[in-house]
mmCIF file of N, CA and C in Angstrom:
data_model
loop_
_atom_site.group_PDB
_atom_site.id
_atom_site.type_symbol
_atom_site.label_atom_id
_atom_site.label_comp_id
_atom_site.label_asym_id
_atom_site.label_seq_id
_atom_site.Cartn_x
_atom_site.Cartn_y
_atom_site.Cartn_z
ATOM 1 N N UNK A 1 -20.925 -62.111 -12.380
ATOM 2 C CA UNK A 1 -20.210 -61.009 -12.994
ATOM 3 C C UNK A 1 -21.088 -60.450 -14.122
ATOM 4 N N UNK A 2 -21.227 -58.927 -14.225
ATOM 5 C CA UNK A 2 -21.878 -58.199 -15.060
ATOM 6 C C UNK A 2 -20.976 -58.499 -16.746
ATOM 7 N N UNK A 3 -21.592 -58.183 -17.543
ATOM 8 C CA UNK A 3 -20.713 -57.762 -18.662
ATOM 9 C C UNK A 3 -19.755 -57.153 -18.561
ATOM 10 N N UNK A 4 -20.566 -55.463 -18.186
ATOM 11 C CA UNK A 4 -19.215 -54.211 -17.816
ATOM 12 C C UNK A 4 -18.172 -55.236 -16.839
ATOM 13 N N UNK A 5 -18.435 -55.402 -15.838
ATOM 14 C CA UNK A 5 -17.176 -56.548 -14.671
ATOM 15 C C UNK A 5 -16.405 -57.254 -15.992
ATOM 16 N N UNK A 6 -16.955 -57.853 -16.635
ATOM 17 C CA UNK A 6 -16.174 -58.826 -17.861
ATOM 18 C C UNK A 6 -15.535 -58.117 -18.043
ATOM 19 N N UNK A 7 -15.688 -57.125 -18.680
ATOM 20 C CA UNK A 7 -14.553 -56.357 -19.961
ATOM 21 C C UNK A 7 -13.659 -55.520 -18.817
ATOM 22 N N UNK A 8 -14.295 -54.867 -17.561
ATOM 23 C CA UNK A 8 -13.010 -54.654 -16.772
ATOM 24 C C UNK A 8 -12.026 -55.440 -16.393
ATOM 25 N N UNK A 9 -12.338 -56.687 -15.915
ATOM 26 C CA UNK A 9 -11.325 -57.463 -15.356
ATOM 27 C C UNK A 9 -10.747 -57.816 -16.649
ATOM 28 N N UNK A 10 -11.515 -57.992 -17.872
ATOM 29 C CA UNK A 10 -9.811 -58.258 -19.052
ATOM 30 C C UNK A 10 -9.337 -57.122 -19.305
ATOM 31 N N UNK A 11 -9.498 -55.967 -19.158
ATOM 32 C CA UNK A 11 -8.880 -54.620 -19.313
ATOM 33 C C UNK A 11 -7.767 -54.841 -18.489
ATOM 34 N N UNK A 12 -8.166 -54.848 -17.101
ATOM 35 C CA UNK A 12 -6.971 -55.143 -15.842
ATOM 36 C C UNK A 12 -6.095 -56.143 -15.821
ATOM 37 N N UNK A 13 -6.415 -57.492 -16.359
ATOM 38 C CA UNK A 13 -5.892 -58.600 -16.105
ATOM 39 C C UNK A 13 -5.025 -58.735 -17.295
ATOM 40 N N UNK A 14 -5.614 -58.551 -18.589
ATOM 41 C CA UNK A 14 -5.039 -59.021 -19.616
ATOM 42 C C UNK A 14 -4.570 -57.547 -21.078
ATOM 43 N N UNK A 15 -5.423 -56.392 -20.387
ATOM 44 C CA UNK A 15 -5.168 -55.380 -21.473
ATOM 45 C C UNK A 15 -5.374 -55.376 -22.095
ATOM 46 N N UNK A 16 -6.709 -56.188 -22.408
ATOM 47 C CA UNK A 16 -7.778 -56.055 -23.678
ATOM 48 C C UNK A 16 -8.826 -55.322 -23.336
ATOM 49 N N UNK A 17 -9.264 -54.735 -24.292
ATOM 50 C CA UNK A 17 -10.732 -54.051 -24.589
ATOM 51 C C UNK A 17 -11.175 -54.588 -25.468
ATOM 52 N N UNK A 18 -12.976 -54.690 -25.160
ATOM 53 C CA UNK A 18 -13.445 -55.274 -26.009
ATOM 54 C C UNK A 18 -13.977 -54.399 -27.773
ATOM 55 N N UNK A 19 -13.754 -55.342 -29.264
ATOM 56 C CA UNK A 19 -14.109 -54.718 -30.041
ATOM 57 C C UNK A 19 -15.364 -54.979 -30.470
ATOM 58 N N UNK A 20 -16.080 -54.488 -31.509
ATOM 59 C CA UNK A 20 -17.060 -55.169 -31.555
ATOM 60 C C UNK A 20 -17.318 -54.846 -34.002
ATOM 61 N N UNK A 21 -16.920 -56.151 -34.017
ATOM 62 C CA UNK A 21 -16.346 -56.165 -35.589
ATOM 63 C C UNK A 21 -17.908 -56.742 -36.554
ATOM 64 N N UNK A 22 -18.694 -56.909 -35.804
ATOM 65 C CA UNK A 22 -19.559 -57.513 -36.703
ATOM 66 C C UNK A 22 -20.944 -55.879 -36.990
ATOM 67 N N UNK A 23 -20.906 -55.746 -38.189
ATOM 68 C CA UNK A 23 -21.305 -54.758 -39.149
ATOM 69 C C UNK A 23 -22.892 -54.809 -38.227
ATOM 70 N N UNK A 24 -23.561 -53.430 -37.889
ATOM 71 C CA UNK A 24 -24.771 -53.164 -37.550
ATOM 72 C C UNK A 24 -25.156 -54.601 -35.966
ATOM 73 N N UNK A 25 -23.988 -54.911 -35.636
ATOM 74 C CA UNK A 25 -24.156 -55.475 -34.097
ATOM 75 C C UNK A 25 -23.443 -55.315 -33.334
ATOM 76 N N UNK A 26 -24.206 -54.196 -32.405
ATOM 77 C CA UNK A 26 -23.594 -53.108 -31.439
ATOM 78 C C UNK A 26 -23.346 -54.048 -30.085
ATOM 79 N N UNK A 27 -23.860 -55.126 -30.103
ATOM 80 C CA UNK A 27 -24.283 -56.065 -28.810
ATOM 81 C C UNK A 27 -22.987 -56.815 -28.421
ATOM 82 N N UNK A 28 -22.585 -57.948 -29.634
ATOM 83 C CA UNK A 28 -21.748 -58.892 -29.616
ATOM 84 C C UNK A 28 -20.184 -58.481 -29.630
ATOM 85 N N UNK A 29 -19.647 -58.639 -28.566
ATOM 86 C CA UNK A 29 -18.115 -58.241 -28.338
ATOM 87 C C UNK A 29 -17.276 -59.173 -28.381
ATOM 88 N N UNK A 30 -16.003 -58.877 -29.123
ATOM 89 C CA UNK A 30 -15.294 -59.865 -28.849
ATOM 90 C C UNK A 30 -13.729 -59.595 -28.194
ATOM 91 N N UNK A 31 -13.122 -60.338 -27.707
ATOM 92 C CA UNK A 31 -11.797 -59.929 -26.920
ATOM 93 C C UNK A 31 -10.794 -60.767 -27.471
ATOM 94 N N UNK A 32 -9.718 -60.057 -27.892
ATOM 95 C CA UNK A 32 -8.918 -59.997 -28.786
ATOM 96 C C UNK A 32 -7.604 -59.955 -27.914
ATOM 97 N N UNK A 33 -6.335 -60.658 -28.374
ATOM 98 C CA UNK A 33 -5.148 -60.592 -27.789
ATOM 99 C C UNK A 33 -4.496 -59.486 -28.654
ATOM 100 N N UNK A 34 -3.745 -58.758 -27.896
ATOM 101 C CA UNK A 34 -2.915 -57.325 -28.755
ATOM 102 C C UNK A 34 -2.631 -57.480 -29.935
ATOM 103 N N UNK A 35 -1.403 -58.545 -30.095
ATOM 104 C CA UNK A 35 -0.542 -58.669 -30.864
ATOM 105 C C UNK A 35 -0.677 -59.634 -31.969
ATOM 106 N N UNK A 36 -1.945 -60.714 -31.716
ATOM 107 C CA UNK A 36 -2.003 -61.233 -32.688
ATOM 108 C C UNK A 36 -3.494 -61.438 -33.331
ATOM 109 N N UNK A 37 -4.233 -60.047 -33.000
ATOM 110 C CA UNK A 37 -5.997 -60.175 -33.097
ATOM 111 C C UNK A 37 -6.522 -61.467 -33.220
ATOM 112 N N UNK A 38 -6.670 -62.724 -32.383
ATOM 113 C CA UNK A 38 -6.587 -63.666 -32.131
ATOM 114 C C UNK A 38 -7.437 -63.963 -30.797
ATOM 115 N N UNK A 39 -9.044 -64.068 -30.842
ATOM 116 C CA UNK A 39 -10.006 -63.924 -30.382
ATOM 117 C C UNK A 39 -9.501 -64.950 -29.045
ATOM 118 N N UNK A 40 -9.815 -64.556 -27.592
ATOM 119 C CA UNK A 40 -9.737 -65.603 -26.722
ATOM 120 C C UNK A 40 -11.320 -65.541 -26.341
ATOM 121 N N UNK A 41 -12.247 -64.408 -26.535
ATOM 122 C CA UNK A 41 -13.975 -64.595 -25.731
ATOM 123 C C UNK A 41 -14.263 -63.670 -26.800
ATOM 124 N N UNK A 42 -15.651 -63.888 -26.861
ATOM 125 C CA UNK A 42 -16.614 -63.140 -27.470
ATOM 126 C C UNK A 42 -18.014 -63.008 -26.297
ATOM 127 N N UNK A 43 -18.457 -62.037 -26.311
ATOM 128 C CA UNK A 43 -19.539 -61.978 -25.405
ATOM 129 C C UNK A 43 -20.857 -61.488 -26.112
ATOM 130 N N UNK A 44 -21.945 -62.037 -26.276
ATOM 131 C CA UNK A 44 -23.400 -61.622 -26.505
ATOM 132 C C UNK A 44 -24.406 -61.808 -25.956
ATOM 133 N N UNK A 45 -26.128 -61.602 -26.099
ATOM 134 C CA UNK A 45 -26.919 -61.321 -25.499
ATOM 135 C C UNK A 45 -27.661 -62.914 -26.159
ATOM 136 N N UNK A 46 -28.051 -63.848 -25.731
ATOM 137 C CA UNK A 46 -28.556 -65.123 -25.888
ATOM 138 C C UNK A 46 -30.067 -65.170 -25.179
ATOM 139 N N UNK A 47 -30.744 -66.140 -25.758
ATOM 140 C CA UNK A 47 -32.042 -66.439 -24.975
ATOM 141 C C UNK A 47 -31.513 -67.476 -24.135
ATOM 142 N N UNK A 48 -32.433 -67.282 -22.430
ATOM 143 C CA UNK A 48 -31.620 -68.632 -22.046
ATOM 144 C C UNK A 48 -32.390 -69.941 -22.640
ATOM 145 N N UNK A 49 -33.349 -69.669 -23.531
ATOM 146 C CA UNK A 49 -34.190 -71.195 -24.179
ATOM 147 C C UNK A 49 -32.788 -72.015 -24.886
ATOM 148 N N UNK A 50 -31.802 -71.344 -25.722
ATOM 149 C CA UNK A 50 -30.865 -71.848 -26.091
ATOM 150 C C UNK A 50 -29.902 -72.785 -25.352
ATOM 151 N N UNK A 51 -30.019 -72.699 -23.950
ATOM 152 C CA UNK A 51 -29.326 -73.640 -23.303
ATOM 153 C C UNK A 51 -30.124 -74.581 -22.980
ATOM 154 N N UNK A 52 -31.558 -74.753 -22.967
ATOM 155 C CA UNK A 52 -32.317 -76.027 -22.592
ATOM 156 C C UNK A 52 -33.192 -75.051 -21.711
ATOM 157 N N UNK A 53 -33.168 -74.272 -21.450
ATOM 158 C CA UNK A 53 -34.198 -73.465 -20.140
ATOM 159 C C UNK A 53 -35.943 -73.206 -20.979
ATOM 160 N N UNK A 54 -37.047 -73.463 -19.719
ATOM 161 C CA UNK A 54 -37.954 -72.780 -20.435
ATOM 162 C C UNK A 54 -38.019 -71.278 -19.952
ATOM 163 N N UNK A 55 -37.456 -70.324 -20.661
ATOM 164 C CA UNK A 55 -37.837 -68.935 -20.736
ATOM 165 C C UNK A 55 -36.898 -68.391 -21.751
ATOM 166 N N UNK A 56 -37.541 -67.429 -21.894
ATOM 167 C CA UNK A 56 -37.113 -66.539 -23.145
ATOM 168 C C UNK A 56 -36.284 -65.192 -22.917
ATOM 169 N N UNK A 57 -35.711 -65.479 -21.580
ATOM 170 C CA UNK A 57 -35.011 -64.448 -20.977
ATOM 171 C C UNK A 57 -33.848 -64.183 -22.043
ATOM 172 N N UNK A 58 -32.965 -62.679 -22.108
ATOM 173 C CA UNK A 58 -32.239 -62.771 -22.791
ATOM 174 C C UNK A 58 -30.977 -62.334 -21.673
ATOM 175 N N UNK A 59 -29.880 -63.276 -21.883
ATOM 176 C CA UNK A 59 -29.072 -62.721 -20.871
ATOM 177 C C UNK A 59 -27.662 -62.567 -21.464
ATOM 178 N N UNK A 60 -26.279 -62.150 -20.705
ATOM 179 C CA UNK A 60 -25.316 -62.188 -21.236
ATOM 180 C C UNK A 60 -24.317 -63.372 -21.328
ATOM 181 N N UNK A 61 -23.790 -63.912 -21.909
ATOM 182 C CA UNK A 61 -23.006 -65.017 -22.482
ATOM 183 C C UNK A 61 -21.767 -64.729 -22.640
ATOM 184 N N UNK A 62 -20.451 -65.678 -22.783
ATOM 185 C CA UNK A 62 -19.211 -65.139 -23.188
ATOM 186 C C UNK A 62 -18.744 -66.969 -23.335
ATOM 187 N N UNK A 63 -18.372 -66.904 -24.518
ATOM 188 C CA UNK A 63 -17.924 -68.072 -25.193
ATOM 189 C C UNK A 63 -15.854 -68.145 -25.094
ATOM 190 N N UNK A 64 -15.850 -69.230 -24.486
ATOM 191 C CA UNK A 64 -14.502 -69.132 -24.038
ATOM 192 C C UNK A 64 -13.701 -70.720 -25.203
ATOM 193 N N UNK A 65 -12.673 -70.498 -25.665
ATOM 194 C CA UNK A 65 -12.194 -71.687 -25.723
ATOM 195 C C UNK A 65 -11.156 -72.616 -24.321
ATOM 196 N N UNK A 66 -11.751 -73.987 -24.686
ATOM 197 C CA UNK A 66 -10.629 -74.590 -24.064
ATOM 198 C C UNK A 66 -10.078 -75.786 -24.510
ATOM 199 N N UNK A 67 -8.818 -76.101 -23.885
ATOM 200 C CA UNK A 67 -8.518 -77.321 -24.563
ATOM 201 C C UNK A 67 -8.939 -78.713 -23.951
ATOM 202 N N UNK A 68 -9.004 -79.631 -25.112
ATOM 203 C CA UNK A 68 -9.953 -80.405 -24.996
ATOM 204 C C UNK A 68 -10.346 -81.591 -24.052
ATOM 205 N N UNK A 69 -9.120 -81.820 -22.820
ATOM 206 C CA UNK A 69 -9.047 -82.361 -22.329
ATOM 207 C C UNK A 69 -9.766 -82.251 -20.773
ATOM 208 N N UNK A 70 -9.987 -80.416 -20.905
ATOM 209 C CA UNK A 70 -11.099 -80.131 -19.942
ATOM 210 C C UNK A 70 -12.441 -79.861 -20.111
ATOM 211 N N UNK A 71 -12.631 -80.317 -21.040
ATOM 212 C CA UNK A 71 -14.381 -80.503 -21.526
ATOM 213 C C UNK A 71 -14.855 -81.593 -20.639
ATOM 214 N N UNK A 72 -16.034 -81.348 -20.151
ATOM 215 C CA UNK A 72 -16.369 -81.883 -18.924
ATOM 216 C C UNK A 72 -16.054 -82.045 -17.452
ATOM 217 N N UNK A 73 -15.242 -81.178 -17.458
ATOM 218 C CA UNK A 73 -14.789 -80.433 -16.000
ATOM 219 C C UNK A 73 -15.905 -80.013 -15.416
ATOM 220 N N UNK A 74 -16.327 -78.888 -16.191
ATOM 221 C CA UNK A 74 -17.666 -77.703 -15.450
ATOM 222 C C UNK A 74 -18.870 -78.364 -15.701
ATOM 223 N N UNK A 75 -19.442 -77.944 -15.186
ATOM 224 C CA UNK A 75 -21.386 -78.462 -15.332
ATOM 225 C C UNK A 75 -21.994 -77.259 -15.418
ATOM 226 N N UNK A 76 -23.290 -77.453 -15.870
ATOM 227 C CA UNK A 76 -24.773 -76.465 -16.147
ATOM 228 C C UNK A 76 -24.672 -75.568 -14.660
ATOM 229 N N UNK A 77 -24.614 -76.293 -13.672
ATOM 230 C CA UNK A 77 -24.742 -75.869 -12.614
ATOM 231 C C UNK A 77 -24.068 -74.578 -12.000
ATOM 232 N N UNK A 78 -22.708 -74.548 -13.117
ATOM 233 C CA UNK A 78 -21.225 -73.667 -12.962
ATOM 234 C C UNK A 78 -21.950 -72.387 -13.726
ATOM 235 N N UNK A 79 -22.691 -72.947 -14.744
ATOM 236 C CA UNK A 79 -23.279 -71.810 -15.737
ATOM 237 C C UNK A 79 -22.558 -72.134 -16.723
ATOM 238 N N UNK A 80 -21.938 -73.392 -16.876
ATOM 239 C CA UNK A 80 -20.848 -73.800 -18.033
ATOM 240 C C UNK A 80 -21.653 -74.559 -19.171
ATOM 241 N N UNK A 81 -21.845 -74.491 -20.391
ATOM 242 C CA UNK A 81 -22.869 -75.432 -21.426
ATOM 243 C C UNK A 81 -21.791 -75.242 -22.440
ATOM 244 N N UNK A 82 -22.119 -76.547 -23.784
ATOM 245 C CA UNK A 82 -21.743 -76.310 -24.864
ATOM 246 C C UNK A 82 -21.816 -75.390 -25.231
ATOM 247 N N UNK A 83 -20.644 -74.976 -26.319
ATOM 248 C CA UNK A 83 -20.921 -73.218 -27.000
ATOM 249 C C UNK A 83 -22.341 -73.088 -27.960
ATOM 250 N N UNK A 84 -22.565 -71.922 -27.407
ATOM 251 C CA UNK A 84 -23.719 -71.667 -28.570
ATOM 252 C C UNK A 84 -23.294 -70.907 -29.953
ATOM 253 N N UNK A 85 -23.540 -71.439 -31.230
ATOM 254 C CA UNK A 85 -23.040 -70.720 -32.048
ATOM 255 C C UNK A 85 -21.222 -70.952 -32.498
ATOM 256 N N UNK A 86 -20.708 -71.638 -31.823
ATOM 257 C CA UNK A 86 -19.484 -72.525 -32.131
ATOM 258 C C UNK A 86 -19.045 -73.211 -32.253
ATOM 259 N N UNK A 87 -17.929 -74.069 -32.392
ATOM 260 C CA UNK A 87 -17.680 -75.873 -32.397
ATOM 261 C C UNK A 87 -17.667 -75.913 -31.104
ATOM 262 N N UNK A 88 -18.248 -76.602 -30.631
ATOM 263 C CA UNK A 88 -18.555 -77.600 -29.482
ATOM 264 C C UNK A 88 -17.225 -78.459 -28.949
ATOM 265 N N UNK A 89 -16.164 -78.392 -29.879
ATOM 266 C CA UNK A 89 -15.495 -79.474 -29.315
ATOM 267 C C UNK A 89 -13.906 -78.455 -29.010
ATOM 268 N N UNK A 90 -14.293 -77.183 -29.377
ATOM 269 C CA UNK A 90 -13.182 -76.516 -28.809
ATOM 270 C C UNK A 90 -14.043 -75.293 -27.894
ATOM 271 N N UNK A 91 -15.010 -74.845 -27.668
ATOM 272 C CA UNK A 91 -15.839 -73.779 -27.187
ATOM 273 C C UNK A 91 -16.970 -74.273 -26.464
ATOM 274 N N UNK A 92 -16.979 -73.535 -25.363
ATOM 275 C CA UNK A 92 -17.558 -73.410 -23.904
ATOM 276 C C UNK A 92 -18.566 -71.895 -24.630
ATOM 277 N N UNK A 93 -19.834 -72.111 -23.214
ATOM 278 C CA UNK A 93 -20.516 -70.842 -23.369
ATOM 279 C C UNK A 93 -20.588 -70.662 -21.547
ATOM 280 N N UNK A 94 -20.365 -69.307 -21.173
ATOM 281 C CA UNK A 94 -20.876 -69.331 -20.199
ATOM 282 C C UNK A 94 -21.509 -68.694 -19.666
ATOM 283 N N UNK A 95 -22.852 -68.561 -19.001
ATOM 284 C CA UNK A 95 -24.163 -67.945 -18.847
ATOM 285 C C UNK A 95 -23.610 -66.727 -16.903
ATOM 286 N N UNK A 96 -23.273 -65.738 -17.730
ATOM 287 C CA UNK A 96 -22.727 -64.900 -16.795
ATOM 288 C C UNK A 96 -23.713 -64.631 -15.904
ATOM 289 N N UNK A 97 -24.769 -64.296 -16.120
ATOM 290 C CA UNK A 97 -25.664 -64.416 -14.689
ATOM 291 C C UNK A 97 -25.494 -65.625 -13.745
ATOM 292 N N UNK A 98 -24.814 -66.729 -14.023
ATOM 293 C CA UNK A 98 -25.180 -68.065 -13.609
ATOM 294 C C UNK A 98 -23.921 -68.739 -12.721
ATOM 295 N N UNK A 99 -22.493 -68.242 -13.443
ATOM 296 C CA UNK A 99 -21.194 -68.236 -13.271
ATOM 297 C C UNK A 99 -20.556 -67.925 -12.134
ATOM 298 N N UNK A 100 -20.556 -68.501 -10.921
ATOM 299 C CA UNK A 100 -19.810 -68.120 -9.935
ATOM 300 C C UNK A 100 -18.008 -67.167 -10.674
ATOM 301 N N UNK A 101 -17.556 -66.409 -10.292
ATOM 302 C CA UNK A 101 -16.782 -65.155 -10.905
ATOM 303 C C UNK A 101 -15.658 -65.544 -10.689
ATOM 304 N N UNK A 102 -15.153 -66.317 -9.386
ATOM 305 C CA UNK A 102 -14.016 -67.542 -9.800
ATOM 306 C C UNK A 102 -14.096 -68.540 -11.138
ATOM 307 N N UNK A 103 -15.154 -69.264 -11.258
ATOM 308 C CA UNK A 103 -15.080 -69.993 -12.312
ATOM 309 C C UNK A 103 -15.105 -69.208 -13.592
ATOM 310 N N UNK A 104 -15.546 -68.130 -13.946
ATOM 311 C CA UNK A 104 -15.376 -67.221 -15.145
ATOM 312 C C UNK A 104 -13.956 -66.993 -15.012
ATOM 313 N N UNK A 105 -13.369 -66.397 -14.167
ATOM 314 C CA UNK A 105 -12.298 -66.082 -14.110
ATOM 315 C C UNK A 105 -11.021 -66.619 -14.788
ATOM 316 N N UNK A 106 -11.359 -67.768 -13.792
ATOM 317 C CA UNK A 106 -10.758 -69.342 -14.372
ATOM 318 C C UNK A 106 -10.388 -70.067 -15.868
ATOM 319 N N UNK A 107 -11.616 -70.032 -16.133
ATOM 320 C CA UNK A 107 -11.857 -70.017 -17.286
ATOM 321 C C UNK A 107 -11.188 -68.828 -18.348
ATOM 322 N N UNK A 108 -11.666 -67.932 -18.004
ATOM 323 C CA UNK A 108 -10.627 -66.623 -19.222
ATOM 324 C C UNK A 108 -9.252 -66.855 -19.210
ATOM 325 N N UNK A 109 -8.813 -67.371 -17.870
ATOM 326 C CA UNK A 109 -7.688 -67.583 -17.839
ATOM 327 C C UNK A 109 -6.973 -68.816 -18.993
ATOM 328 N N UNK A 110 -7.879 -68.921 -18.773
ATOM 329 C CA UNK A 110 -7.475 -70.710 -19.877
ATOM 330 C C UNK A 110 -7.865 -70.776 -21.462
ATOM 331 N N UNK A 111 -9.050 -69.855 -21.692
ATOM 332 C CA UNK A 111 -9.115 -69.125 -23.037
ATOM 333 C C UNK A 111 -8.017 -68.437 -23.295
ATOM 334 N N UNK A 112 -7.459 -67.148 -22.493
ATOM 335 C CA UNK A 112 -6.483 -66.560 -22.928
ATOM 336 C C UNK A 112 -4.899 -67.498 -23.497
ATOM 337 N N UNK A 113 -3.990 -68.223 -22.293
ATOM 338 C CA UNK A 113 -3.730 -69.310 -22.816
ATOM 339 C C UNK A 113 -3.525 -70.019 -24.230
ATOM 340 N N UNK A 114 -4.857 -70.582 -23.990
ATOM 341 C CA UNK A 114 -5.533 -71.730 -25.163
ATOM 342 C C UNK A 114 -5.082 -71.131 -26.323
ATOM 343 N N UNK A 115 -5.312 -69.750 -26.447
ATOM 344 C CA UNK A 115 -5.041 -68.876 -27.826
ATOM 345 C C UNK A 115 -4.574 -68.014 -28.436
ATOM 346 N N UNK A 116 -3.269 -68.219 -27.486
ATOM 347 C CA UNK A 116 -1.940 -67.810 -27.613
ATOM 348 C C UNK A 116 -1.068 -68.253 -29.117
ATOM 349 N N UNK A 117 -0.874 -66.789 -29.714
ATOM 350 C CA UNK A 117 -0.243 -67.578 -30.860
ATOM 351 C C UNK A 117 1.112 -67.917 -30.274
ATOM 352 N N UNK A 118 1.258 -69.278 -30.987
ATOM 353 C CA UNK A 118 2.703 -70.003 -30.559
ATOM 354 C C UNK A 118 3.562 -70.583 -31.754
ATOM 355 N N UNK A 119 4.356 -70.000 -31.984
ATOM 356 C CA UNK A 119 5.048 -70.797 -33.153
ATOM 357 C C UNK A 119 5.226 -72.178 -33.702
ATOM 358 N N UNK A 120 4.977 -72.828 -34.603
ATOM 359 C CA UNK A 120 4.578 -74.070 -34.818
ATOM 360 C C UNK A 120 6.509 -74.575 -34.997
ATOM 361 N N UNK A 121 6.699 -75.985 -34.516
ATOM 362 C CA UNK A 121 7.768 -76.480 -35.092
ATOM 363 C C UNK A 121 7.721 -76.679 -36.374
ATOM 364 N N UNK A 122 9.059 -76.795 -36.846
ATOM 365 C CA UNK A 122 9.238 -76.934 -38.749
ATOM 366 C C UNK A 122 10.248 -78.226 -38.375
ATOM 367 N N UNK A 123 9.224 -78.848 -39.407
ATOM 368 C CA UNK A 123 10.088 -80.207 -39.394
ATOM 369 C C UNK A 123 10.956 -80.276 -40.273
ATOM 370 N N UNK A 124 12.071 -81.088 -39.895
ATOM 371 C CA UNK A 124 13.186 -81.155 -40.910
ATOM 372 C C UNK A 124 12.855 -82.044 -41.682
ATOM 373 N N UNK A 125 13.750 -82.262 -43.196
ATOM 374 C CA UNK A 125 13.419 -83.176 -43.935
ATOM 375 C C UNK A 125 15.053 -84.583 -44.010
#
């Protein structure tokens, strides 16, 4: 899946467009839930040396959260790596050239989800 493909299918799927909030970086997008600007992906332009590769290619990325019990589900192989540039123990990166478009898919699906604002219980005293 292309970038542009990214931001269509969350346009279609979820009715986000992507914004892009960081001052003089036209590149790095991030996707936002309506109602509670409450980031589920961010997408930017990465070297793939950052994932362990030798080359200096720069390609597109989109950092997904998930919860933590499916960390280690996906492999390198999926195009799935630790996040680059995030906590590691809640954030995925995934190397969209690399990503079979079910497993991206998949995945947004479970970012979106994941980061859903949800009302916290109030405990009684």
């Amino acid at each position: 899946m292309t970038r542009q493909e990214l931001f269509e299918y969350c346009q279609s799927t979820y009715g986000t467009l992507p914004d892009y909030p960081f001052e003089e970086d036209f590149e790095t997008a991030v996707l936002r839930h309506a109602s509670t600007r409450k980031w589920y992906a961010i997408a930017m332009k990465v070297p793939r040396r950052k994932f362990g590769f030798d080359s200096t290619e720069v390609i597109d990325v989109v950092n997904l959260k998930l919860p933590t019990e499916m960390f280690g589900s996906f492999s390198p192989a999926e195009g799935v790596f630790p996040a680059y540039h995030m906590n590691k123990l809640h954030w995925i990166s995934v190397l969209l050239p690399d990503a079979p478009d079910d497993v991206l898919q998949f995945l947004l699906g479970v970012s979106f989800e994941a980061t859903k604002q949800t009302k916290k219980a109030t405990k009684k005293k």
